[in-house]
Amino acid sequence: MTGTGKIKRKHAYKSHILTKKTTKQKRNLTHAGLVSTADMDRVKAMLNI
């Protein structure tokens, strides 16, 4: 969780079969993102927040 109550998340597709992905793809998947506002209620329910 961030200080303002948003939920951080990691990107998918970064764990295996990385040889066919470009360096740019892998670099852009490294950075964390935020859960969208449309999914926030569902994610909070799954995490019991």
PDB file of N, CA, C and O in Angstrom:
ATOM      1  N   MET A   1       0.843  -1.178   0.000  1.00  0.00           N
ATOM      2  CA  MET A   1       0.000   0.000   0.000  1.00  0.00           C
ATOM      3  C   MET A   1       0.890   1.243   0.000  1.00  0.00           C
ATOM      4  O   MET A   1       1.944   1.263   0.615  1.00  0.00           O
ATOM      5  N   THR A   2       0.415   2.253  -0.680  1.00  0.00           N
ATOM      6  CA  THR A   2       1.110   3.527  -0.663  1.00  0.00           C
ATOM      7  C   THR A   2       0.575   4.361   0.498  1.00  0.00           C
ATOM      8  O   THR A   2      -0.389   3.974   1.153  1.00  0.00           O
ATOM      9  N   GLY A   3       1.167   5.487   0.719  1.00  0.00           N
ATOM     10  CA  GLY A   3       0.723   6.355   1.798  1.00  0.00           C
ATOM     11  C   GLY A   3      -0.664   6.903   1.583  1.00  0.00           C
ATOM     12  O   GLY A   3      -1.369   7.231   2.536  1.00  0.00           O
ATOM     13  N   THR A   4      -1.088   7.008   0.326  1.00  0.00           N
ATOM     14  CA  THR A   4      -2.421   7.545   0.023  1.00  0.00           C
ATOM     15  C   THR A   4      -3.474   6.453  -0.113  1.00  0.00           C
ATOM     16  O   THR A   4      -4.612   6.735  -0.455  1.00  0.00           O
ATOM     17  N   GLY A   5      -3.104   5.183   0.127  1.00  0.00           N
ATOM     18  CA  GLY A   5      -4.082   4.097   0.113  1.00  0.00           C
ATOM     19  C   GLY A   5      -4.171   3.336  -1.193  1.00  0.00           C
ATOM     20  O   GLY A   5      -5.003   2.442  -1.323  1.00  0.00           O
ATOM     21  N   LYS A   6      -3.345   3.660  -2.163  1.00  0.00           N
ATOM     22  CA  LYS A   6      -3.342   2.915  -3.411  1.00  0.00           C
ATOM     23  C   LYS A   6      -2.554   1.622  -3.218  1.00  0.00           C
ATOM     24  O   LYS A   6      -1.728   1.515  -2.325  1.00  0.00           O
ATOM     25  N   ILE A   7      -2.824   0.644  -4.066  1.00  0.00           N
ATOM     26  CA  ILE A   7      -2.164  -0.650  -3.949  1.00  0.00           C
ATOM     27  C   ILE A   7      -1.170  -0.801  -5.091  1.00  0.00           C
ATOM     28  O   ILE A   7      -1.527  -0.650  -6.257  1.00  0.00           O
ATOM     29  N   LYS A   8       0.075  -1.110  -4.739  1.00  0.00           N
ATOM     30  CA  LYS A   8       1.106  -1.306  -5.748  1.00  0.00           C
ATOM     31  C   LYS A   8       1.042  -2.751  -6.252  1.00  0.00           C
ATOM     32  O   LYS A   8       0.599  -3.645  -5.544  1.00  0.00           O
ATOM     33  N   ARG A   9       1.528  -2.966  -7.471  1.00  0.00           N
ATOM     34  CA  ARG A   9       1.541  -4.308  -8.035  1.00  0.00           C
ATOM     35  C   ARG A   9       2.745  -4.460  -8.951  1.00  0.00           C
ATOM     36  O   ARG A   9       3.327  -3.479  -9.394  1.00  0.00           O
ATOM     37  N   LYS A  10       3.111  -5.711  -9.207  1.00  0.00           N
ATOM     38  CA  LYS A  10       4.169  -6.003 -10.151  1.00  0.00           C
ATOM     39  C   LYS A  10       3.544  -6.386 -11.481  1.00  0.00           C
ATOM     40  O   LYS A  10       2.383  -6.790 -11.544  1.00  0.00           O
ATOM     41  N   HIS A  11       4.322  -6.255 -12.545  1.00  0.00           N
ATOM     42  CA  HIS A  11       3.848  -6.649 -13.866  1.00  0.00           C
ATOM     43  C   HIS A  11       3.981  -8.157 -14.050  1.00  0.00           C
ATOM     44  O   HIS A  11       4.883  -8.779 -13.489  1.00  0.00           O
ATOM     45  N   ALA A  12       3.104  -8.718 -14.857  1.00  0.00           N
ATOM     46  CA  ALA A  12       3.172 -10.132 -15.217  1.00  0.00           C
ATOM     47  C   ALA A  12       4.182 -10.312 -16.346  1.00  0.00           C
ATOM     48  O   ALA A  12       4.720  -9.339 -16.881  1.00  0.00           O
ATOM     49  N   TYR A  13       4.438 -11.559 -16.705  1.00  0.00           N
ATOM     50  CA  TYR A  13       5.288 -11.933 -17.854  1.00  0.00           C
ATOM     51  C   TYR A  13       6.760 -11.616 -17.632  1.00  0.00           C
ATOM     52  O   TYR A  13       7.476 -11.348 -18.580  1.00  0.00           O
ATOM     53  N   LYS A  14       7.224 -11.643 -16.394  1.00  0.00           N
ATOM     54  CA  LYS A  14       8.631 -11.325 -16.140  1.00  0.00           C
ATOM     55  C   LYS A  14       9.358 -12.477 -15.449  1.00  0.00           C
ATOM     56  O   LYS A  14      10.489 -12.334 -15.024  1.00  0.00           O
ATOM     57  N   SER A  15       8.738 -13.660 -15.343  1.00  0.00           N
ATOM     58  CA  SER A  15       9.351 -14.719 -14.547  1.00  0.00           C
ATOM     59  C   SER A  15      10.091 -15.769 -15.366  1.00  0.00           C
ATOM     60  O   SER A  15      11.099 -16.298 -14.909  1.00  0.00           O
ATOM     61  N   HIS A  16       9.602 -16.109 -16.539  1.00  0.00           N
ATOM     62  CA  HIS A  16      10.280 -17.137 -17.334  1.00  0.00           C
ATOM     63  C   HIS A  16      10.010 -16.900 -18.810  1.00  0.00           C
ATOM     64  O   HIS A  16       9.247 -16.013 -19.175  1.00  0.00           O
ATOM     65  N   ILE A  17      10.673 -17.686 -19.653  1.00  0.00           N
ATOM     66  CA  ILE A  17      10.632 -17.522 -21.116  1.00  0.00           C
ATOM     67  C   ILE A  17      11.030 -16.090 -21.475  1.00  0.00           C
ATOM     68  O   ILE A  17      10.334 -15.376 -22.190  1.00  0.00           O
ATOM     69  N   LEU A  18      12.163 -15.669 -20.947  1.00  0.00           N
ATOM     70  CA  LEU A  18      12.611 -14.303 -21.157  1.00  0.00           C
ATOM     71  C   LEU A  18      13.497 -14.153 -22.384  1.00  0.00           C
ATOM     72  O   LEU A  18      13.790 -13.032 -22.788  1.00  0.00           O
ATOM     73  N   THR A  19      13.916 -15.272 -22.987  1.00  0.00           N
ATOM     74  CA  THR A  19      14.849 -15.176 -24.104  1.00  0.00           C
ATOM     75  C   THR A  19      14.202 -14.580 -25.340  1.00  0.00           C
ATOM     76  O   THR A  19      14.870 -13.915 -26.125  1.00  0.00           O
ATOM     77  N   LYS A  20      12.925 -14.801 -25.513  1.00  0.00           N
ATOM     78  CA  LYS A  20      12.259 -14.270 -26.709  1.00  0.00           C
ATOM     79  C   LYS A  20      11.710 -12.861 -26.518  1.00  0.00           C
ATOM     80  O   LYS A  20      11.196 -12.266 -27.444  1.00  0.00           O
ATOM     81  N   LYS A  21      11.813 -12.338 -25.312  1.00  0.00           N
ATOM     82  CA  LYS A  21      11.364 -10.976 -25.048  1.00  0.00           C
ATOM     83  C   LYS A  21      12.538 -10.014 -25.249  1.00  0.00           C
ATOM     84  O   LYS A  21      13.669 -10.321 -24.893  1.00  0.00           O
ATOM     85  N   THR A  22      12.240  -8.852 -25.772  1.00  0.00           N
ATOM     86  CA  THR A  22      13.298  -7.878 -26.010  1.00  0.00           C
ATOM     87  C   THR A  22      13.759  -7.264 -24.689  1.00  0.00           C
ATOM     88  O   THR A  22      13.043  -7.306 -23.683  1.00  0.00           O
ATOM     89  N   THR A  23      14.934  -6.688 -24.711  1.00  0.00           N
ATOM     90  CA  THR A  23      15.467  -6.029 -23.515  1.00  0.00           C
ATOM     91  C   THR A  23      14.550  -4.899 -23.076  1.00  0.00           C
ATOM     92  O   THR A  23      14.338  -4.677 -21.880  1.00  0.00           O
ATOM     93  N   LYS A  24      13.981  -4.186 -24.033  1.00  0.00           N
ATOM     94  CA  LYS A  24      13.072  -3.082 -23.714  1.00  0.00           C
ATOM     95  C   LYS A  24      11.821  -3.601 -23.004  1.00  0.00           C
ATOM     96  O   LYS A  24      11.354  -2.990 -22.025  1.00  0.00           O
ATOM     97  N   GLN A  25      11.270  -4.725 -23.471  1.00  0.00           N
ATOM     98  CA  GLN A  25      10.097  -5.300 -22.817  1.00  0.00           C
ATOM     99  C   GLN A  25      10.414  -5.663 -21.368  1.00  0.00           C
ATOM    100  O   GLN A  25       9.660  -5.332 -20.448  1.00  0.00           O
ATOM    101  N   LYS A  26      11.532  -6.351 -21.175  1.00  0.00           N
ATOM    102  CA  LYS A  26      11.901  -6.788 -19.832  1.00  0.00           C
ATOM    103  C   LYS A  26      12.177  -5.601 -18.919  1.00  0.00           C
ATOM    104  O   LYS A  26      11.800  -5.610 -17.747  1.00  0.00           O
ATOM    105  N   ARG A  27      12.804  -4.569 -19.433  1.00  0.00           N
ATOM    106  CA  ARG A  27      13.091  -3.375 -18.632  1.00  0.00           C
ATOM    107  C   ARG A  27      11.792  -2.694 -18.210  1.00  0.00           C
ATOM    108  O   ARG A  27      11.647  -2.262 -17.062  1.00  0.00           O
ATOM    109  N   ASN A  28      10.837  -2.579 -19.121  1.00  0.00           N
ATOM    110  CA  ASN A  28       9.579  -1.905 -18.801  1.00  0.00           C
ATOM    111  C   ASN A  28       8.714  -2.723 -17.850  1.00  0.00           C
ATOM    112  O   ASN A  28       7.894  -2.157 -17.119  1.00  0.00           O
ATOM    113  N   LEU A  29       8.894  -4.045 -17.819  1.00  0.00           N
ATOM    114  CA  LEU A  29       8.141  -4.881 -16.890  1.00  0.00           C
ATOM    115  C   LEU A  29       8.731  -4.844 -15.482  1.00  0.00           C
ATOM    116  O   LEU A  29       8.094  -5.290 -14.538  1.00  0.00           O
ATOM    117  N   THR A  30       9.934  -4.310 -15.340  1.00  0.00           N
ATOM    118  CA  THR A  30      10.592  -4.268 -14.037  1.00  0.00           C
ATOM    119  C   THR A  30       9.908  -3.281 -13.095  1.00  0.00           C
ATOM    120  O   THR A  30       9.786  -3.539 -11.901  1.00  0.00           O
ATOM    121  N   HIS A  31       9.447  -2.165 -13.607  1.00  0.00           N
ATOM    122  CA  HIS A  31       8.899  -1.103 -12.768  1.00  0.00           C
ATOM    123  C   HIS A  31       7.533  -1.497 -12.203  1.00  0.00           C
ATOM    124  O   HIS A  31       6.717  -2.095 -12.890  1.00  0.00           O
ATOM    125  N   ALA A  32       7.309  -1.167 -10.947  1.00  0.00           N
ATOM    126  CA  ALA A  32       6.034  -1.460 -10.296  1.00  0.00           C
ATOM    127  C   ALA A  32       4.953  -0.512 -10.805  1.00  0.00           C
ATOM    128  O   ALA A  32       5.239   0.620 -11.207  1.00  0.00           O
ATOM    129  N   GLY A  33       3.717  -0.986 -10.784  1.00  0.00           N
ATOM    130  CA  GLY A  33       2.594  -0.164 -11.199  1.00  0.00           C
ATOM    131  C   GLY A  33       1.578  -0.078 -10.077  1.00  0.00           C
ATOM    132  O   GLY A  33       1.837  -0.525  -8.955  1.00  0.00           O
ATOM    133  N   LEU A  34       0.441   0.498 -10.372  1.00  0.00           N
ATOM    134  CA  LEU A  34      -0.637   0.615  -9.399  1.00  0.00           C
ATOM    135  C   LEU A  34      -1.857  -0.141  -9.894  1.00  0.00           C
ATOM    136  O   LEU A  34      -2.105  -0.213 -11.102  1.00  0.00           O
ATOM    137  N   VAL A  35      -2.614  -0.702  -8.966  1.00  0.00           N
ATOM    138  CA  VAL A  35      -3.870  -1.355  -9.312  1.00  0.00           C
ATOM    139  C   VAL A  35      -4.846  -0.291  -9.785  1.00  0.00           C
ATOM    140  O   VAL A  35      -4.938   0.787  -9.197  1.00  0.00           O
ATOM    141  N   SER A  36      -5.570  -0.573 -10.858  1.00  0.00           N
ATOM    142  CA  SER A  36      -6.494   0.420 -11.397  1.00  0.00           C
ATOM    143  C   SER A  36      -7.655   0.643 -10.430  1.00  0.00           C
ATOM    144  O   SER A  36      -7.998  -0.227  -9.624  1.00  0.00           O
ATOM    145  N   THR A  37      -8.257   1.804 -10.525  1.00  0.00           N
ATOM    146  CA  THR A  37      -9.358   2.143  -9.616  1.00  0.00           C
ATOM    147  C   THR A  37     -10.564   1.236  -9.831  1.00  0.00           C
ATOM    148  O   THR A  37     -11.309   0.971  -8.897  1.00  0.00           O
ATOM    149  N   ALA A  38     -10.738   0.719 -11.056  1.00  0.00           N
ATOM    150  CA  ALA A  38     -11.853  -0.180 -11.338  1.00  0.00           C
ATOM    151  C   ALA A  38     -11.704  -1.506 -10.598  1.00  0.00           C
ATOM    152  O   ALA A  38     -12.698  -2.144 -10.244  1.00  0.00           O
ATOM    153  N   ASP A  39     -10.469  -1.936 -10.340  1.00  0.00           N
ATOM    154  CA  ASP A  39     -10.217  -3.217  -9.679  1.00  0.00           C
ATOM    155  C   ASP A  39      -9.932  -3.075  -8.186  1.00  0.00           C
ATOM    156  O   ASP A  39      -9.765  -4.078  -7.486  1.00  0.00           O
ATOM    157  N   MET A  40      -9.881  -1.870  -7.681  1.00  0.00           N
ATOM    158  CA  MET A  40      -9.442  -1.630  -6.305  1.00  0.00           C
ATOM    159  C   MET A  40     -10.289  -2.375  -5.278  1.00  0.00           C
ATOM    160  O   MET A  40      -9.753  -3.013  -4.372  1.00  0.00           O
ATOM    161  N   ASP A  41     -11.613  -2.337  -5.405  1.00  0.00           N
ATOM    162  CA  ASP A  41     -12.479  -2.997  -4.422  1.00  0.00           C
ATOM    163  C   ASP A  41     -12.267  -4.505  -4.416  1.00  0.00           C
ATOM    164  O   ASP A  41     -12.216  -5.134  -3.360  1.00  0.00           O
ATOM    165  N   ARG A  42     -12.136  -5.108  -5.614  1.00  0.00           N
ATOM    166  CA  ARG A  42     -11.928  -6.555  -5.697  1.00  0.00           C
ATOM    167  C   ARG A  42     -10.599  -6.967  -5.080  1.00  0.00           C
ATOM    168  O   ARG A  42     -10.506  -7.955  -4.367  1.00  0.00           O
ATOM    169  N   VAL A  43      -9.541  -6.189  -5.355  1.00  0.00           N
ATOM    170  CA  VAL A  43      -8.217  -6.518  -4.822  1.00  0.00           C
ATOM    171  C   VAL A  43      -8.210  -6.363  -3.301  1.00  0.00           C
ATOM    172  O   VAL A  43      -7.649  -7.192  -2.587  1.00  0.00           O
ATOM    173  N   LYS A  44      -8.831  -5.334  -2.791  1.00  0.00           N
ATOM    174  CA  LYS A  44      -8.899  -5.146  -1.335  1.00  0.00           C
ATOM    175  C   LYS A  44      -9.641  -6.300  -0.670  1.00  0.00           C
ATOM    176  O   LYS A  44      -9.262  -6.755   0.402  1.00  0.00           O
ATOM    177  N   ALA A  45     -10.703  -6.794  -1.310  1.00  0.00           N
ATOM    178  CA  ALA A  45     -11.432  -7.925  -0.752  1.00  0.00           C
ATOM    179  C   ALA A  45     -10.562  -9.187  -0.752  1.00  0.00           C
ATOM    180  O   ALA A  45     -10.583  -9.961   0.208  1.00  0.00           O
ATOM    181  N   MET A  46      -9.789  -9.393  -1.809  1.00  0.00           N
ATOM    182  CA  MET A  46      -8.907 -10.559  -1.878  1.00  0.00           C
ATOM    183  C   MET A  46      -7.796 -10.492  -0.836  1.00  0.00           C
ATOM    184  O   MET A  46      -7.381 -11.515  -0.305  1.00  0.00           O
ATOM    185  N   LEU A  47      -7.324  -9.284  -0.542  1.00  0.00           N
ATOM    186  CA  LEU A  47      -6.233  -9.107   0.402  1.00  0.00           C
ATOM    187  C   LEU A  47      -6.721  -8.882   1.832  1.00  0.00           C
ATOM    188  O   LEU A  47      -5.912  -8.724   2.744  1.00  0.00           O
ATOM    189  N   ASN A  48      -8.033  -8.853   2.042  1.00  0.00           N
ATOM    190  CA  ASN A  48      -8.632  -8.600   3.360  1.00  0.00           C
ATOM    191  C   ASN A  48      -8.156  -7.284   3.945  1.00  0.00           C
ATOM    192  O   ASN A  48      -7.759  -7.193   5.119  1.00  0.00           O
ATOM    193  N   ILE A  49      -8.185  -6.240   3.130  1.00  0.00           N
ATOM    194  CA  ILE A  49      -7.769  -4.901   3.589  1.00  0.00           C
ATOM    195  C   ILE A  49      -8.995  -4.083   3.928  1.00  0.00           C
ATOM    196  O   ILE A  49      -9.932  -4.020   3.206  1.00  0.00           O
TER     197      ILE A  49
END
